[in-house]
Coordinates of C-alpha atoms in Angstrom, one line a residue:
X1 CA 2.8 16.7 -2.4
X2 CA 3.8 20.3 -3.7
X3 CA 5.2 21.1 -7.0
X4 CA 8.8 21.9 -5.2
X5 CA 8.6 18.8 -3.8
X6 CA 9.3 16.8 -6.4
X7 CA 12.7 18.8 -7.2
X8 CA 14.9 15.9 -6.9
X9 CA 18.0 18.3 -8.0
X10 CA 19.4 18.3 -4.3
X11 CA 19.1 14.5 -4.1
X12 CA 22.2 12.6 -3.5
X13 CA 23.0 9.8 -6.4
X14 CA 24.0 7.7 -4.3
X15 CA 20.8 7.3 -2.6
X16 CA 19.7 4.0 -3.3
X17 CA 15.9 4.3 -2.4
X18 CA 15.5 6.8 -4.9
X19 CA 17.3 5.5 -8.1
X20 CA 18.4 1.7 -9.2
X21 CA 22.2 1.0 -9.6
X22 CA 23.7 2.5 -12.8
X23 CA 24.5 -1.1 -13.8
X24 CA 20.6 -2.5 -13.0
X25 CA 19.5 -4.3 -15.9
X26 CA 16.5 -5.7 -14.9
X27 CA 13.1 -4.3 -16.3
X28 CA 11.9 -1.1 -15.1
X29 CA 9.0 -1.1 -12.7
X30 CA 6.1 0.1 -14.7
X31 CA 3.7 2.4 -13.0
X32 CA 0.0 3.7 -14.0
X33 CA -0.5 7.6 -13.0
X34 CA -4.1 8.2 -12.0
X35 CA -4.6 11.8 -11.2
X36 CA -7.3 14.3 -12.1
X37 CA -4.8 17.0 -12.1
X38 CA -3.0 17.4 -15.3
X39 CA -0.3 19.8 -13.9
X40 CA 0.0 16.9 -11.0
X41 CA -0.2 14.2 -13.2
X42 CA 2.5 15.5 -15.3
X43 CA 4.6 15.8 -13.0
X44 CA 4.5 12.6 -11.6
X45 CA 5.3 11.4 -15.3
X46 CA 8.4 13.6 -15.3
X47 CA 9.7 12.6 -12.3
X48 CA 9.0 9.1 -12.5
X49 CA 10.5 9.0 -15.9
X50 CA 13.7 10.7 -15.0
X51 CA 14.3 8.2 -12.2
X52 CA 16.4 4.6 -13.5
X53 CA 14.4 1.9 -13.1
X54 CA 10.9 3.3 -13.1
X55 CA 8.7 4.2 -15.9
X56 CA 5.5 5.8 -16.7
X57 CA 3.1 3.4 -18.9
X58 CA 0.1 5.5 -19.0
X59 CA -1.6 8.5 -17.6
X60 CA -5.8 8.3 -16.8
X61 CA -8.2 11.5 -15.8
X62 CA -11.1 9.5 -14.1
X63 CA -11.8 6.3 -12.8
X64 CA -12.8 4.6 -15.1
X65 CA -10.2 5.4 -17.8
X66 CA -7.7 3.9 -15.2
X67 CA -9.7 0.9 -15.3
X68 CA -9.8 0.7 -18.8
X69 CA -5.8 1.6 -18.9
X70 CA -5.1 -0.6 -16.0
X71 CA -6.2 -4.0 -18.5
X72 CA -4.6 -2.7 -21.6
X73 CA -1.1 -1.8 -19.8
X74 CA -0.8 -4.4 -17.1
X75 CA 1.7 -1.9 -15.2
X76 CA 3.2 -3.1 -12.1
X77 CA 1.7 -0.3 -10.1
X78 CA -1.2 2.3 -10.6
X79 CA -0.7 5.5 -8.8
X80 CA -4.5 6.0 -8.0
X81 CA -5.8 9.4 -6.5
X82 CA -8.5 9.0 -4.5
X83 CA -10.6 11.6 -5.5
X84 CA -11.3 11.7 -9.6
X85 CA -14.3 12.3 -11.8
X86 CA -16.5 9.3 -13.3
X87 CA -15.4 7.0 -10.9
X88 CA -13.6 7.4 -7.9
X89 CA -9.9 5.9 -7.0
X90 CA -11.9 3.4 -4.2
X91 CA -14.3 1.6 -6.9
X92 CA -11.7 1.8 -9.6
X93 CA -9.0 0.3 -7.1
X94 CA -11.9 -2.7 -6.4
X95 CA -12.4 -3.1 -9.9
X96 CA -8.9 -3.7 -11.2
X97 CA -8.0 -5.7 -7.7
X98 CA -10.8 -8.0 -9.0
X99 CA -10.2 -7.9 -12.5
X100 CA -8.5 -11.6 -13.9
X101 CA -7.1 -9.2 -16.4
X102 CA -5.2 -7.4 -14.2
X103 CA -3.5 -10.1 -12.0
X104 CA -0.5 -9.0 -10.7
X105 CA -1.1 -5.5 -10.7
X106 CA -0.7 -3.1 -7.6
X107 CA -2.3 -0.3 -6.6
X108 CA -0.6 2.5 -4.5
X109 CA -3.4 4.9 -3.0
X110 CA -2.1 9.0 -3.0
X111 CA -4.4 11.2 -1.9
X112 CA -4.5 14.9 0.1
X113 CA -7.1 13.8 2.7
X114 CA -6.0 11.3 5.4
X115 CA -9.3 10.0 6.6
X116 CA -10.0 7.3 8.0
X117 CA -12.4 5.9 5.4
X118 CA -10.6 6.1 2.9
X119 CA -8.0 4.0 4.5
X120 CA -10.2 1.3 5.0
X121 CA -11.6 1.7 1.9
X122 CA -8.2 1.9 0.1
X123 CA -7.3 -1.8 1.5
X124 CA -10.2 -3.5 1.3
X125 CA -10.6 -2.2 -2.1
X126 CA -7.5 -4.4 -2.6
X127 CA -4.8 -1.4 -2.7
X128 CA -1.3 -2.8 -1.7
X129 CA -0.4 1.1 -0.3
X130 CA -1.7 4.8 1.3
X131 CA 0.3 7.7 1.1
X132 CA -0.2 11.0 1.6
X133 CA 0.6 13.8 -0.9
X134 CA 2.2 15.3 1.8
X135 CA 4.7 13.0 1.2
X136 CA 8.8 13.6 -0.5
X137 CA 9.3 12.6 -4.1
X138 CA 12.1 10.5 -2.3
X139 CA 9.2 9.0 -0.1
X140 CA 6.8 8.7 -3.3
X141 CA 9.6 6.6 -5.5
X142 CA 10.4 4.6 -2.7
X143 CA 7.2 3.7 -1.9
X144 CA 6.1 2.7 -5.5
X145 CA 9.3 0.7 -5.4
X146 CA 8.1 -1.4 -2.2
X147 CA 4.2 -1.9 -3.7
X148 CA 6.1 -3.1 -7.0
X149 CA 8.2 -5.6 -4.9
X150 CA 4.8 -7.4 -3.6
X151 CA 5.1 -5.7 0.2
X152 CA 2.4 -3.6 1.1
X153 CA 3.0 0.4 2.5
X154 CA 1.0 2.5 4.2
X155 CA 1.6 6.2 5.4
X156 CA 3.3 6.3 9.5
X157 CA 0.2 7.2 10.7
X158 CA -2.1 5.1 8.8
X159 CA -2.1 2.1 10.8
X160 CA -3.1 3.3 13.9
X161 CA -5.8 4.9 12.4
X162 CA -7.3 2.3 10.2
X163 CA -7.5 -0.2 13.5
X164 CA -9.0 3.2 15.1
X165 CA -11.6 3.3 12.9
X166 CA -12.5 -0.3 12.7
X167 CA -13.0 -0.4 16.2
X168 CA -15.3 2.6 16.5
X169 CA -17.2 0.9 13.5
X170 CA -20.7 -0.6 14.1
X171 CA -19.5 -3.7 12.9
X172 CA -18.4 -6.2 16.3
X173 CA -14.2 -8.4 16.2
X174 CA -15.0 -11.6 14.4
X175 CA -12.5 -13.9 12.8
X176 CA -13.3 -14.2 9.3
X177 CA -10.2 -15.1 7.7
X178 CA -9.7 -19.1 9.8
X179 CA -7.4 -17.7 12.1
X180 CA -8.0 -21.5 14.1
X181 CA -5.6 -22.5 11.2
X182 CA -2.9 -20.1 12.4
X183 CA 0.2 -21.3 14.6
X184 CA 0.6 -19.6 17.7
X185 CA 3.7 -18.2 16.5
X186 CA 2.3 -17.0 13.2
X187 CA -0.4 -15.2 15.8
X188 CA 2.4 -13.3 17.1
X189 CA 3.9 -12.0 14.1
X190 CA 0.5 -10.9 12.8
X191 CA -0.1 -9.3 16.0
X192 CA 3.3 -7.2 15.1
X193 CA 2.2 -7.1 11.5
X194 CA -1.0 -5.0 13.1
X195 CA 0.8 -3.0 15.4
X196 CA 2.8 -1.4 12.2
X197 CA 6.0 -3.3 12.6
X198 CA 8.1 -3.5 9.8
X199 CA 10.1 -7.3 9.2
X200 CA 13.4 -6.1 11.2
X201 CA 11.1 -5.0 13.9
X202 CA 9.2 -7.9 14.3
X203 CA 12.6 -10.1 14.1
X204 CA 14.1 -8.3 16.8
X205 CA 11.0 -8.1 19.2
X206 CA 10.4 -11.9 18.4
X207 CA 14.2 -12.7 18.4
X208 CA 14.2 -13.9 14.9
X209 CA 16.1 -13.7 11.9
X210 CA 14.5 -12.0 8.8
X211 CA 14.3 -15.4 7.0
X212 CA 12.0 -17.0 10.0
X213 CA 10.1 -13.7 9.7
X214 CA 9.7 -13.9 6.0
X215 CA 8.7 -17.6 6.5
X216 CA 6.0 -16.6 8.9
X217 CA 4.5 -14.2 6.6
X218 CA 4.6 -16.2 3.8
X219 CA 2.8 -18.5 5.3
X220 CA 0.2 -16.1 6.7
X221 CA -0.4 -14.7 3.5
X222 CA -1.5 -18.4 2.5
X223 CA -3.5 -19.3 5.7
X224 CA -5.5 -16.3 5.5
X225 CA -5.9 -15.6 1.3
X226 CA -4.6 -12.4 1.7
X227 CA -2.6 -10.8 -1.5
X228 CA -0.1 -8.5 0.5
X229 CA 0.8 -7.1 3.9
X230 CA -1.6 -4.1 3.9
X231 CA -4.9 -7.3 3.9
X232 CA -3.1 -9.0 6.9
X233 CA -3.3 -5.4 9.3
X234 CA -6.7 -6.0 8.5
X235 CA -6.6 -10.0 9.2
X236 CA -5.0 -8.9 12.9
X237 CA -7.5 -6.3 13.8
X238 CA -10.7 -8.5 12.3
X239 CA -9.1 -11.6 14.4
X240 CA -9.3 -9.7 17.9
X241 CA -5.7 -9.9 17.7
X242 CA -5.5 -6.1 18.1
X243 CA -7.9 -4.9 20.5
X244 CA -6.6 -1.2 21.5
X245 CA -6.3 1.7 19.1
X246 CA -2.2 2.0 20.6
X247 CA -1.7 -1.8 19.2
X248 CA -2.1 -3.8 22.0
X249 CA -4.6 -6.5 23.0

């Protein structure tokens, strides 16, 4: 994400998906900037702090200072670079994902490279997001918005590739999540939930409302222990239910 990207002089008001209604009173959603860069980092903090209903908490150089940041703040979502000195934005994603401390907490994954393994490394690590730096400052609030809501986000190319990688791994499909325990139903929607499909999507292409869809998932999430969307992609390809690097079986 360049410098001039984050202008967000030209941005319409109005737009919803980049600021919260004047009249929002609820708490702001609290966010965690991770990022080497100082001149990057800062301004994240300066947009994020001129937008309503977000606000910067705390701003970490390394790894491990986001750990340590990551316990003391509790934010709703870090902003993790993947690429930092001491410890890397994988391992110090793993470590606060599986820190009692930091229940709760989200993790949104922003990095220049999109490689596959650091994809699959993102979400196993327990990140509830990918994006790209490539990405708009409208993209970047918005998708700090959806982490902080408890739904998981991932860059429009990123799930094709993260099943493309796992199935040019070494490693052979095996269910390891009970997927015996899921409804054939539920199967379907977690197939759609690997092909990328966002709730509407799956709703119309099942013939569902959003509340059945939003049922299903729920549910899912239980069934299979996962925290967030991003773990269930990874549920659908590790269950066979994806078998193609397109989407289909």
């Amino acid at each position: 994400m360049s410098i001039d990207d984050m202008n967000t002089d030209d941005t319409s008001t109005d737009d919803t998906s980049i600021g919260a209604a004047p009249h929002d009173s609820s708490p702001p959603v609290r966010v965690l900037l991770a990022e080497d860069q100082v001149l990057i980092r800062d301004s994240f903090k300066v947009l994020i702090d001129a937008t309503p209903g977000l606000a910067a908490v705390g701003e970490a150089g390394t790894g491990a200072e986001a750990v340590r940041l990551a316990r003391r703040h509790r934010p709703d979502v870090v902003l993790m670079d993947v690429r930092m000195p001491d410890m890397d934005g994988i391992e110090a994603t793993r470590r606060i994902c599986a820190d009692p401390a930091c229940a709760g907490v989200r993790v949104l994954i922003l990095t220049t490279f999109d490689l596959d393994e650091y994809v699959h490394a993102s979400l196993r690590a327990g990140a509830s997001g990918f994006l790209l730096k490539s990405a708009t400052a409208a993209e970047l609030l918005a998708a700090i918005r959806v982490v902080a809501s408890g739904e998981a986000l991932l860059a429009p190319t990123v799930t094709r590739r993260l099943i493309t990688e796992f199935l040019r791994g070494p490693h052979p499909v095996q269910v390891v999540r009970g997927l015996d325990d899921v409804t054939p139903r539920e199967r379907e929607v977690l197939t759609l939930i690997g092909r990328g499909m966002s709730n509407a999507e799956i709703a119309e292409h099942l013939h569902l409302t959003i509340g059945t869809v939003k049922t299903h998932i729920g549910r899912l999430l239980a069934k299979l222990q996962a925290r967030d969307r991003a773990q269930l992609v990874i549920a659908a390809y590790e269950g066979g239910l994806i078998t193609n690097p397109d989407g289909r079986r």
